[in-house]
Amino acid sequence: MRHAIFLADAIEALLRAPEDVLHSLTGAGDNDWEFWIPVPDRLRCPGLGALANTFRPLTIPGAAVSEFNETTSYLDIVRRAARTLPSGAIVIVTAQFSNEGTTDAGEQVLPLEEWLTLYAQDRSAGYPGPSHDPFIDLARQQLRIRHRLEERMLQVLGHGRYIMGKEIEELEEHLAGFIGVKHAIACGSGTDALLMGLLALEAGPGDAVFTTPFTFFATVETIALLGATPVMVDIDPLTLNIDPEKLEHAVADVMKRGELKPRGIVPVDLFGLPADYDAIRSIATRYDLWIIEDAAQAFGASYKGKRCPSFGTIGATSFFPAKPLGAYGDAGAVFTDDDELAEILRSIRIHGQGVDRYNNIRIGLNARMDTLQAAILLEKLHIYPEEIELRQAVAQTYLDYLRPLAERTGELQLPFIPEEYHSVWAQFSIRTPHFAAIQTALSKHGIPTARYYPVPMHLLDAMAYLGYHRGDLPQAEQAAADIISLPFHPYLTKERIARYCEIIASVFP
Ligand SMILES: Cc1ncc(COP(=O)(O)O)c(C=O)c1O
C-alpha cells in the first residue's frame, strides 16, 4: 500500500483534475493507495466533500513541530508527520514546491501532475507487485482506525493511569459482553491467561493435564511450569484439534496406571477453529475434570452460536499483535462464568492480593494488561465483528480457488470446518507433500508463508523429560511434516488470493 499526502493547495488543484481521475479517487475499492490530508489546514474549498470519505486526516505530532523555527516550512512539518505512517509516504504538492525532492528519511515530495501520471499507471497495471504482500497486514487495519487509536492513546497520556486505568474495566465489560460470559479479566498475554487459569484451578505436581501436541509451546509450557504433567493426546487429522476419542482413552489410561491424578483438559482452538466441545465437555463431566479453553487463536470464533472462549471452566485468549484481535504489544484475557473463580483470577493477576495490595493471600503473578493496550483493543474490538466477516470471506475465496486443485490432484488438504462451527481464521493452513515447493515458489514472488508448527510439542527438547518418542502421536507428527500457512488478513483482496493460488497450482505435477 502506498500513502499520498496532499497539501491543501494540491487538493484544490486536484479538484480541477479530469472527472475520471476524481471519480477513481473517490470510488470504492481502490486498495493500493491511502490518501491523507494534514491537519490543521485550510480546506474549505468547494468539492472537498466528495473526497472526504477517501482522505484520512494526518495528525501533526508534537515532535514534528517541536523543532519549529523561522526556517522550518509547513512542508517540513508535514514530512515529519508523514514518517509516522507505516511506510514511506509521498507528499503531493503544487508546482511551487516541486524542487523539494526526496529527504534522507525517504518521504518523497512529488508535484501533483507527476503523481497523477503515476497513479494512472498503477491503476492500469492492476497487481501492484511483490513488495506489497505482507503475511498479515496490520498496517491497513491501523490506517483505517488510526484517528480513533490516536485519540484513545492520547486520552491515556492525558489521565496518566498507565497501570489499571479506567480503560481496563471498560475493555473487560466489552470483552465479556462480546463473548457472552459473566467475567472477563484482562491480563498481560495469552501465556499469563493460561497460567492464571491453571493457578486458579490449582494445577500442580502429581496432576495430569490433557492437551494437544499440535499447538504453540505456551499451552504445554504453562502446565509444566506449575509442576503438573502435560499428557498429550493426538489430534483429529481433519480439524487438527484434540481427538475426543483418544482423549477418553488417555484419561482412562492415566487412571489405570494410578501414578498421576487426572485433573483437567486444555483443548486448543487451533488456527481459530473451536475444538469439539460437546464431546470434550461430556468427558470432563464423566471424569470430573476442569477445562481451560486455550482460545489464544480463536477469540470470537463460535460453535452452535456460542463464542470462544466460553466453553471451559475458564477460557484464555491472547491479543498478541498477529492474533485475530491483536493489541500493539503483549496482552491477553481470561474468561469465566464462575464468580468465585473470577475473584481468584483477579487476585492472581496482581500478586495474589487480598483486600488491598499489601495483603497477599495467595501466590500470584504480575499479569496486568497495560492501560495503553486496553485503549487500543477497545478501538480494535469496535471493528472486530466486521473483521470476522471479512476473514470468513477471505477464507472462502481461498477455498473456492483451491478446491478444484485439491480435487484434481488428491495431494492437497484444505482446512475443514465442520457444520455449525465458525472459525476466525487465525491462520489459513493447508497440508500437502509439496509444501516446500510452494514455499519456494511463493517466496520467489515476494509472497511470505509460515509453518505452524514444524515440531509437535512431545518432540521438543524441552519436553524430552516426559519420555515421548517419534511415532507416539502420529497424526500430530504428520501434520507438522506437511503443513504450510498462507498470507491471511481481513483486507486481502480477491486478486491477490487468485495470484497466490495460481502460483500454488503451478507447483503441482
Ligand atoms: C495456542 C496458543 N496458546 C497460547 C499462546 C500464548 O499467547 P501469548 O503469545 O499472548 O503469550 C499462543 C500465542 O502464540 C497460542 O497460539
Coordinates of C-alpha atoms and ligand atoms in Angstrom, one line a residue:
M1 CA 0.0 0.0 0.0
R2 CA 1.2 3.5 -0.7
H3 CA 0.4 6.7 1.0
A4 CA -0.2 10.0 -0.6
I5 CA -0.4 13.1 1.5
F6 CA -1.9 16.1 -0.2
L7 CA -1.1 19.6 1.0
A8 CA -4.1 21.9 0.9
D9 CA -3.2 23.7 -2.3
A10 CA -2.6 20.3 -4.0
I11 CA -6.1 19.3 -3.0
E12 CA -7.5 22.5 -4.5
A13 CA -5.6 21.8 -7.7
L14 CA -6.7 18.1 -7.6
L15 CA -10.3 19.2 -7.6
R16 CA -9.7 20.7 -11.0
A17 CA -8.3 17.4 -12.3
P18 CA -10.3 15.4 -15.0
E19 CA -13.6 13.9 -14.0
D20 CA -12.5 10.3 -14.4
V21 CA -9.5 10.8 -12.1
L22 CA -11.6 12.3 -9.4
H23 CA -14.1 9.5 -9.8
S24 CA -11.4 6.8 -9.5
L25 CA -10.1 8.5 -6.3
T26 CA -13.4 8.7 -4.6
G27 CA -14.8 5.4 -5.9
A28 CA -14.8 2.4 -3.6
G29 CA -12.4 -0.5 -3.8
D30 CA -9.1 1.3 -4.5
N31 CA -6.9 -0.8 -2.3
D32 CA -3.4 0.3 -3.4
W33 CA -3.4 3.9 -2.2
E34 CA -4.2 5.6 1.1
F35 CA -4.9 9.3 0.8
W36 CA -4.1 11.6 3.7
I37 CA -4.5 15.3 4.4
P38 CA -2.5 17.1 7.1
V39 CA -4.5 18.9 9.7
P40 CA -4.7 21.7 10.6
D41 CA -5.0 23.2 7.2
R42 CA -7.2 25.4 5.1
L43 CA -9.6 23.0 3.5
R44 CA -12.7 24.9 2.7
C45 CA -12.6 24.6 -1.0
P46 CA -15.7 23.6 -2.9
G47 CA -15.9 19.9 -3.9
L48 CA -13.9 18.7 -0.9
G49 CA -17.0 16.9 0.4
A50 CA -16.7 14.3 -2.4
L51 CA -13.2 13.4 -1.3
A52 CA -13.8 13.5 2.4
N53 CA -14.6 9.8 2.6
T54 CA -11.5 8.9 0.7
F55 CA -9.0 11.0 2.6
R56 CA -7.8 10.5 6.1
P57 CA -6.6 13.2 8.5
L58 CA -2.9 13.2 9.1
T59 CA -2.2 14.3 12.6
I60 CA 0.8 16.5 13.1
P61 CA 2.5 15.0 16.1
G62 CA 4.1 17.2 18.8
A63 CA 7.6 16.0 17.7
A64 CA 7.0 17.4 14.2
V65 CA 6.6 20.9 15.4
S66 CA 8.9 20.9 18.4
E67 CA 11.9 22.0 16.4
F68 CA 10.0 24.6 14.6
N69 CA 11.9 27.8 13.8
E70 CA 11.9 30.5 11.1
T71 CA 13.5 28.3 8.5
T72 CA 11.1 25.3 9.0
S73 CA 8.4 25.3 6.4
Y74 CA 4.9 23.8 6.7
L75 CA 6.1 21.2 4.2
D76 CA 8.9 20.2 6.6
I77 CA 6.4 19.6 9.4
V78 CA 4.2 17.6 7.1
R79 CA 7.2 15.5 6.0
R80 CA 8.0 14.7 9.6
A81 CA 4.4 13.8 10.3
A82 CA 4.5 11.5 7.2
R83 CA 7.1 9.4 8.9
T84 CA 4.5 8.3 11.4
L85 CA 2.7 6.4 8.7
P86 CA 3.6 2.7 8.4
S87 CA 5.5 3.1 5.1
G88 CA 7.3 5.9 3.2
A89 CA 4.6 8.3 2.1
I90 CA 4.6 10.6 -0.9
V91 CA 3.7 14.2 -0.1
I92 CA 1.8 15.7 -3.0
V93 CA 2.4 19.4 -3.7
T94 CA 1.7 22.0 -6.3
A95 CA 4.3 23.3 -8.7
Q96 CA 5.6 26.0 -6.3
F97 CA 7.2 23.2 -4.1
S98 CA 8.2 20.9 -6.9
N99 CA 12.0 21.2 -6.4
E100 CA 11.8 19.8 -2.9
G101 CA 12.8 16.3 -3.9
T102 CA 13.3 13.3 -1.5
T103 CA 14.5 13.6 2.1
D104 CA 17.0 11.4 3.9
A105 CA 14.1 9.7 5.7
G106 CA 12.7 8.7 2.3
E107 CA 9.5 10.6 2.0
Q108 CA 9.2 11.9 -1.4
V109 CA 7.8 15.2 -2.5
L110 CA 6.0 15.0 -5.8
P111 CA 4.3 17.6 -7.9
L112 CA 0.6 16.8 -8.4
E113 CA 0.9 16.4 -12.2
E114 CA 3.6 13.7 -11.8
W115 CA 1.7 11.9 -9.1
L116 CA -1.4 11.8 -11.3
T117 CA 0.6 10.1 -14.0
L118 CA 2.0 7.6 -11.5
Y119 CA -1.5 6.9 -10.1
A120 CA -2.9 6.3 -13.6
Q121 CA 0.0 3.9 -14.4
D122 CA -0.5 1.9 -11.1
R123 CA -4.2 1.6 -11.8
S124 CA -3.8 0.3 -15.3
A125 CA -1.1 -2.1 -14.1
G126 CA -3.5 -3.8 -11.8
Y127 CA -1.5 -6.1 -9.5
P128 CA 0.8 -3.8 -7.6
G129 CA 3.8 -6.1 -7.2
P130 CA 5.5 -8.4 -4.8
S131 CA 6.7 -5.8 -2.2
H132 CA 3.1 -5.2 -1.2
D133 CA 2.5 -8.7 0.2
P134 CA 2.7 -9.0 3.9
F135 CA 1.8 -12.3 5.7
I136 CA -0.5 -10.3 8.0
D137 CA -1.3 -6.7 7.0
L138 CA -1.6 -4.9 10.3
A139 CA -0.9 -1.5 8.7
R140 CA -4.1 -1.5 6.6
Q141 CA -6.2 -2.0 9.7
Q142 CA -4.3 0.6 11.6
L143 CA -4.7 3.2 8.9
R144 CA -8.4 2.5 8.9
I145 CA -8.9 3.4 12.5
R146 CA -5.8 5.5 13.0
H147 CA -7.5 8.6 14.1
R148 CA -9.6 6.8 16.8
L149 CA -6.5 4.9 18.0
E150 CA -4.6 8.2 18.3
E151 CA -7.4 9.7 20.3
R152 CA -7.6 6.7 22.7
M153 CA -3.9 6.7 23.3
L154 CA -3.8 10.4 23.9
Q155 CA -6.5 10.0 26.5
V156 CA -4.3 7.6 28.4
L157 CA -1.4 10.0 28.2
G158 CA -3.8 12.6 29.5
H159 CA -5.1 10.8 32.6
G160 CA -1.7 9.1 33.2
R161 CA -3.1 5.9 34.8
Y162 CA -0.8 3.6 32.8
I163 CA -1.5 0.6 35.2
M164 CA -5.1 -0.4 35.7
G165 CA -6.5 2.8 34.2
K166 CA -10.2 3.0 33.5
E167 CA -9.8 1.5 30.0
I168 CA -9.1 -1.9 31.6
E169 CA -12.5 -2.1 33.2
E170 CA -14.2 -0.7 30.1
L171 CA -12.5 -3.3 27.9
E172 CA -13.3 -6.1 30.3
E173 CA -17.0 -5.2 30.1
H174 CA -16.9 -5.2 26.3
L175 CA -15.0 -8.4 26.1
A176 CA -17.4 -10.2 28.5
G177 CA -20.4 -8.9 26.6
F178 CA -18.9 -9.9 23.2
I179 CA -18.2 -13.4 24.3
G180 CA -21.3 -13.8 26.4
V181 CA -19.6 -14.7 29.7
K182 CA -20.0 -13.1 33.1
H183 CA -16.4 -12.2 33.7
A184 CA -13.5 -11.1 31.5
I185 CA -10.2 -10.4 33.3
A186 CA -7.7 -8.5 31.2
C187 CA -4.1 -9.7 31.6
G188 CA -0.6 -9.4 30.2
S189 CA -0.6 -12.1 27.5
G190 CA -2.1 -15.4 26.4
T191 CA 0.6 -17.1 28.4
D192 CA -0.4 -15.2 31.5
A193 CA -4.0 -16.1 30.8
L194 CA -3.2 -19.8 30.8
L195 CA -1.0 -19.6 33.8
M196 CA -3.7 -17.6 35.8
G197 CA -6.3 -20.3 34.9
L198 CA -4.0 -23.1 35.9
L199 CA -3.1 -21.4 39.2
A200 CA -6.8 -20.6 39.9
L201 CA -7.6 -24.3 39.4
E202 CA -4.6 -25.3 41.5
A203 CA -2.8 -27.5 38.9
G204 CA 0.4 -28.8 40.4
P205 CA 2.7 -31.8 40.9
G206 CA 1.0 -35.2 40.6
D207 CA -1.7 -33.8 38.3
A208 CA -2.3 -35.0 34.7
V209 CA -3.5 -32.2 32.4
F210 CA -4.6 -33.4 29.0
T211 CA -3.8 -31.3 26.0
T212 CA -2.8 -31.4 22.3
P213 CA 0.7 -31.7 20.9
F214 CA -0.2 -29.6 17.9
T215 CA -0.1 -26.1 19.3
F216 CA 2.1 -23.2 20.3
F217 CA 4.5 -24.1 23.2
A218 CA 2.8 -21.9 25.8
T219 CA 0.0 -24.4 26.0
V220 CA 2.2 -27.1 27.4
E221 CA 4.8 -24.8 28.9
T222 CA 2.4 -23.3 31.4
I223 CA 1.2 -26.8 32.6
A224 CA 4.8 -27.9 33.0
L225 CA 5.9 -24.7 34.8
L226 CA 3.5 -25.4 37.6
G227 CA 4.9 -28.9 38.0
A228 CA 1.8 -30.6 36.6
T229 CA 2.3 -33.2 33.8
P230 CA 1.1 -32.4 30.3
V231 CA -0.4 -35.6 28.9
M232 CA -0.5 -35.2 25.1
V233 CA -3.4 -36.6 23.1
D234 CA -3.2 -37.0 19.3
I235 CA -5.2 -34.8 17.0
D236 CA -8.1 -35.3 14.5
P237 CA -6.3 -35.1 11.2
L238 CA -9.1 -33.0 9.6
T239 CA -9.8 -30.4 12.2
L240 CA -6.2 -30.5 13.7
N241 CA -7.8 -30.2 17.2
I242 CA -7.6 -32.7 20.0
D243 CA -9.3 -36.0 19.2
P244 CA -12.0 -36.6 21.8
E245 CA -12.0 -40.4 21.3
K246 CA -8.2 -40.5 22.0
L247 CA -8.8 -38.1 24.9
E248 CA -11.1 -40.5 26.6
H249 CA -8.6 -43.4 26.2
A250 CA -5.8 -41.2 27.6
V251 CA -7.8 -40.3 30.7
A252 CA -8.7 -43.9 31.3
D253 CA -5.1 -45.0 30.8
V254 CA -3.8 -42.4 33.4
M255 CA -6.4 -43.6 35.8
K256 CA -5.4 -47.3 35.3
R257 CA -1.7 -46.5 35.8
G258 CA -2.5 -44.7 39.0
E259 CA 0.7 -42.5 39.0
L260 CA -1.0 -39.2 38.2
K261 CA -4.4 -37.8 39.1
P262 CA -6.4 -36.7 36.1
R263 CA -7.3 -33.0 36.9
G264 CA -8.1 -31.1 33.7
I265 CA -8.1 -30.6 30.0
V266 CA -6.6 -27.8 28.0
P267 CA -8.1 -28.0 24.5
V268 CA -6.8 -25.6 21.9
D269 CA -9.0 -23.9 19.2
L270 CA -6.2 -24.2 16.6
F271 CA -6.0 -21.7 13.8
G272 CA -9.3 -20.2 15.0
L273 CA -11.5 -23.3 14.9
P274 CA -13.2 -24.3 18.1
A275 CA -12.4 -27.8 19.4
D276 CA -15.2 -30.5 19.7
Y277 CA -16.7 -29.2 23.0
D278 CA -19.8 -31.4 23.0
A279 CA -17.5 -34.5 23.3
I280 CA -14.8 -32.8 25.4
R281 CA -17.4 -31.5 28.0
S282 CA -19.0 -34.8 28.3
I283 CA -15.6 -36.5 29.1
A284 CA -14.8 -33.7 31.6
T285 CA -18.2 -34.3 33.3
R286 CA -17.7 -38.0 33.4
Y287 CA -14.2 -37.9 34.9
D288 CA -14.7 -34.8 37.0
L289 CA -12.1 -32.7 35.1
W290 CA -12.0 -28.9 34.6
I291 CA -11.4 -27.4 31.2
I292 CA -9.2 -24.4 30.4
E293 CA -10.0 -23.5 26.8
D294 CA -6.9 -22.2 25.0
A295 CA -8.6 -19.8 22.6
A296 CA -5.4 -17.8 22.0
Q297 CA -6.1 -18.1 18.3
A298 CA -9.9 -18.2 18.4
F299 CA -11.2 -15.1 20.2
G300 CA -14.8 -14.7 18.9
A301 CA -15.0 -18.0 16.9
S302 CA -18.2 -19.9 17.5
Y303 CA -19.9 -23.2 17.8
K304 CA -23.7 -23.6 17.8
G305 CA -23.9 -19.8 18.4
K306 CA -21.7 -19.8 21.5
R307 CA -18.4 -17.9 21.2
C308 CA -14.8 -18.8 22.2
P309 CA -13.6 -18.8 24.9
S310 CA -16.8 -19.6 26.7
F311 CA -16.6 -23.4 26.6
G312 CA -14.4 -24.1 29.5
T313 CA -14.4 -23.7 33.3
I314 CA -12.0 -20.9 32.4
G315 CA -11.2 -19.6 28.9
A316 CA -7.9 -18.0 27.9
T317 CA -7.1 -15.8 24.9
S318 CA -4.2 -13.8 23.5
F319 CA -4.2 -10.4 22.0
F320 CA -0.6 -10.8 20.6
P321 CA -0.5 -8.3 17.6
A322 CA -0.8 -11.0 15.0
K323 CA -3.8 -12.7 16.6
P324 CA -7.2 -12.2 15.0
L325 CA -7.9 -9.4 17.6
G326 CA -4.4 -8.0 18.4
A327 CA -3.1 -5.2 20.5
Y328 CA 0.2 -3.3 19.8
G329 CA 2.2 -5.4 22.3
D330 CA 1.6 -8.3 24.5
A331 CA -1.9 -8.7 26.0
G332 CA -4.5 -11.4 26.9
A333 CA -7.6 -12.1 28.8
V334 CA -9.2 -14.8 31.0
F335 CA -12.9 -15.6 31.0
T336 CA -15.3 -17.4 33.4
D337 CA -18.9 -17.5 34.4
D338 CA -17.9 -18.5 37.9
D339 CA -18.0 -15.6 40.4
E340 CA -15.6 -17.2 42.9
L341 CA -13.1 -18.1 40.2
A342 CA -13.3 -14.6 38.8
E343 CA -12.3 -13.2 42.2
I344 CA -9.4 -15.6 42.5
L345 CA -8.2 -14.8 39.0
R346 CA -8.3 -11.0 39.7
S347 CA -6.3 -11.7 42.8
I348 CA -3.7 -13.8 41.0
R349 CA -3.4 -11.1 38.3
I350 CA -1.9 -8.8 40.9
H351 CA 0.5 -10.8 43.1
G352 CA -2.3 -12.8 44.8
Q353 CA -3.6 -9.6 46.5
G354 CA -6.5 -9.7 49.0
V355 CA -8.4 -6.6 50.1
D356 CA -5.5 -4.4 49.2
R357 CA -2.2 -4.7 47.5
Y358 CA -0.2 -5.3 50.7
N359 CA -2.5 -8.1 51.8
N360 CA -1.3 -11.0 49.8
I361 CA -3.5 -14.1 50.3
R362 CA -2.1 -16.4 47.7
I363 CA 0.8 -16.8 45.3
G364 CA 0.1 -14.9 42.2
L365 CA 1.8 -13.0 39.3
N366 CA 2.3 -9.6 37.9
A367 CA 0.0 -10.3 35.0
R368 CA -1.8 -7.0 34.4
M369 CA -2.6 -5.6 30.9
D370 CA -1.2 -2.2 30.2
T371 CA -3.8 0.6 30.0
L372 CA -2.5 1.6 26.6
Q373 CA -3.1 -1.9 25.2
A374 CA -6.7 -1.8 26.6
A375 CA -7.2 1.6 24.9
I376 CA -6.0 0.2 21.6
L377 CA -8.1 -3.0 22.0
L378 CA -11.3 -1.0 22.7
E379 CA -11.0 0.6 19.2
K380 CA -10.0 -2.7 17.5
L381 CA -12.8 -4.6 19.2
H382 CA -15.2 -2.0 17.7
I383 CA -14.5 -3.2 14.2
Y384 CA -13.8 -6.8 15.1
P385 CA -17.3 -8.2 14.2
E386 CA -17.0 -6.8 10.7
E387 CA -13.4 -8.1 10.5
I388 CA -14.6 -11.6 11.4
E389 CA -17.0 -11.4 8.4
L390 CA -14.1 -10.2 6.2
R391 CA -11.9 -13.1 7.5
Q392 CA -14.6 -15.6 6.6
A393 CA -15.0 -14.1 3.1
V394 CA -11.2 -14.2 2.6
A395 CA -11.1 -17.9 3.7
Q396 CA -14.0 -18.7 1.4
T397 CA -12.2 -17.1 -1.5
Y398 CA -9.1 -19.2 -0.8
L399 CA -11.3 -22.3 -0.5
D400 CA -13.1 -21.6 -3.8
Y401 CA -9.8 -21.1 -5.7
L402 CA -8.0 -24.2 -4.1
R403 CA -10.8 -26.7 -4.1
P404 CA -10.6 -27.7 -7.8
L405 CA -6.8 -28.2 -7.3
A406 CA -7.4 -30.4 -4.2
E407 CA -9.9 -32.4 -6.1
R408 CA -7.8 -32.8 -9.2
T409 CA -4.6 -33.7 -7.5
G410 CA -5.7 -35.5 -4.3
E411 CA -2.5 -34.1 -2.8
L412 CA -3.8 -31.0 -1.1
Q413 CA -5.8 -31.0 2.2
L414 CA -7.8 -27.8 2.7
P415 CA -8.9 -26.5 6.1
F416 CA -12.0 -28.4 7.3
I417 CA -14.7 -26.5 9.1
P418 CA -17.5 -28.9 10.4
E419 CA -21.1 -27.8 10.4
E420 CA -22.2 -25.3 13.0
Y421 CA -18.6 -24.2 13.5
H422 CA -17.3 -20.7 12.6
S423 CA -13.6 -20.2 12.6
V424 CA -12.0 -16.7 13.0
W425 CA -9.1 -18.0 10.8
A426 CA -6.1 -17.1 12.8
Q427 CA -4.2 -18.9 10.0
F428 CA -5.2 -20.4 6.7
S429 CA -3.2 -23.6 6.7
I430 CA -3.1 -26.2 4.0
R431 CA -1.4 -29.6 4.0
T432 CA 0.5 -31.1 1.1
P433 CA 3.6 -33.1 0.4
H434 CA 4.5 -30.2 -1.9
F435 CA 4.7 -27.6 0.9
A436 CA 8.4 -26.9 0.4
A437 CA 8.0 -26.3 -3.3
I438 CA 5.0 -24.0 -2.6
Q439 CA 7.1 -22.0 -0.1
T440 CA 9.9 -21.6 -2.6
A441 CA 7.6 -20.6 -5.5
L442 CA 5.7 -18.0 -3.5
S443 CA 8.8 -16.6 -2.0
K444 CA 10.3 -16.0 -5.5
H445 CA 7.4 -13.6 -6.0
G446 CA 8.0 -12.0 -2.6
I447 CA 5.0 -13.7 -1.0
P448 CA 5.6 -14.9 2.5
T449 CA 4.4 -18.1 4.1
A450 CA 4.9 -19.7 7.6
R451 CA 4.9 -23.2 9.1
Y452 CA 2.7 -23.6 12.2
Y453 CA 4.1 -25.9 13.7
P454 CA 7.1 -27.7 12.4
V455 CA 7.7 -29.7 15.6
P456 CA 4.9 -31.2 17.7
M457 CA 5.2 -30.4 21.4
H458 CA 6.0 -34.0 22.5
L459 CA 9.2 -34.0 20.3
L460 CA 10.6 -30.7 21.6
D461 CA 13.8 -30.8 23.6
A462 CA 12.1 -29.0 26.5
M463 CA 9.6 -31.8 26.8
A464 CA 12.1 -34.7 26.5
Y465 CA 11.7 -35.4 30.2
L466 CA 8.2 -36.6 29.5
G467 CA 9.6 -39.6 27.6
Y468 CA 7.7 -39.4 24.4
H469 CA 9.1 -40.8 21.1
R470 CA 8.6 -40.2 17.5
G471 CA 5.7 -42.3 16.4
D472 CA 3.7 -41.9 19.7
L473 CA 1.3 -39.3 18.2
P474 CA 1.4 -39.9 14.5
Q475 CA -1.4 -37.5 13.4
A476 CA 0.3 -34.5 15.0
E477 CA 3.7 -35.6 13.6
Q478 CA 2.3 -36.0 10.1
A479 CA 0.6 -32.5 10.3
A480 CA 3.9 -31.0 11.5
A481 CA 5.5 -32.6 8.4
D482 CA 3.3 -31.3 5.7
I483 CA 1.6 -28.1 6.9
I484 CA 2.0 -24.6 5.5
S485 CA 0.2 -21.3 6.3
L486 CA -0.6 -18.8 3.6
P487 CA -0.8 -15.0 3.9
F488 CA -4.1 -14.1 5.7
H489 CA -5.7 -10.9 6.9
P490 CA -9.2 -9.4 6.6
Y491 CA -8.1 -6.9 3.9
L492 CA -6.6 -9.5 1.5
T493 CA -8.1 -8.9 -2.0
K494 CA -9.6 -11.5 -4.3
E495 CA -6.9 -10.5 -6.9
R496 CA -4.1 -11.3 -4.6
I497 CA -5.6 -14.6 -3.4
A498 CA -6.1 -15.6 -7.1
R499 CA -2.5 -14.8 -7.7
Y500 CA -1.2 -16.8 -4.8
C501 CA -3.4 -19.8 -5.8
E502 CA -2.2 -19.6 -9.4
I503 CA 1.4 -19.9 -8.1
I504 CA 0.5 -22.7 -5.7
A505 CA -1.2 -24.6 -8.6
S506 CA 1.9 -24.3 -10.7
V507 CA 3.8 -26.4 -8.3
F508 CA 1.6 -29.5 -8.6
P509 CA 2.5 -32.0 -11.3
Ligands
LIG1 C1 -2.4 -21.7 21.1 C2 -1.7 -20.7 21.8 N1 -1.6 -20.7 23.1 C3 -1.0 -19.7 23.8 C4 -0.4 -18.6 23.2 C5 0.4 -17.6 24.0 O1 -0.1 -16.3 23.8 P1 0.9 -15.1 24.1 O2 1.9 -15.1 23.0 O3 0.0 -13.9 24.1 O4 1.5 -15.3 25.4 C6 -0.4 -18.6 21.8 C7 0.2 -17.5 21.1 O5 1.1 -17.5 20.3 C8 -1.0 -19.6 21.1 O6 -1.1 -19.6 19.8

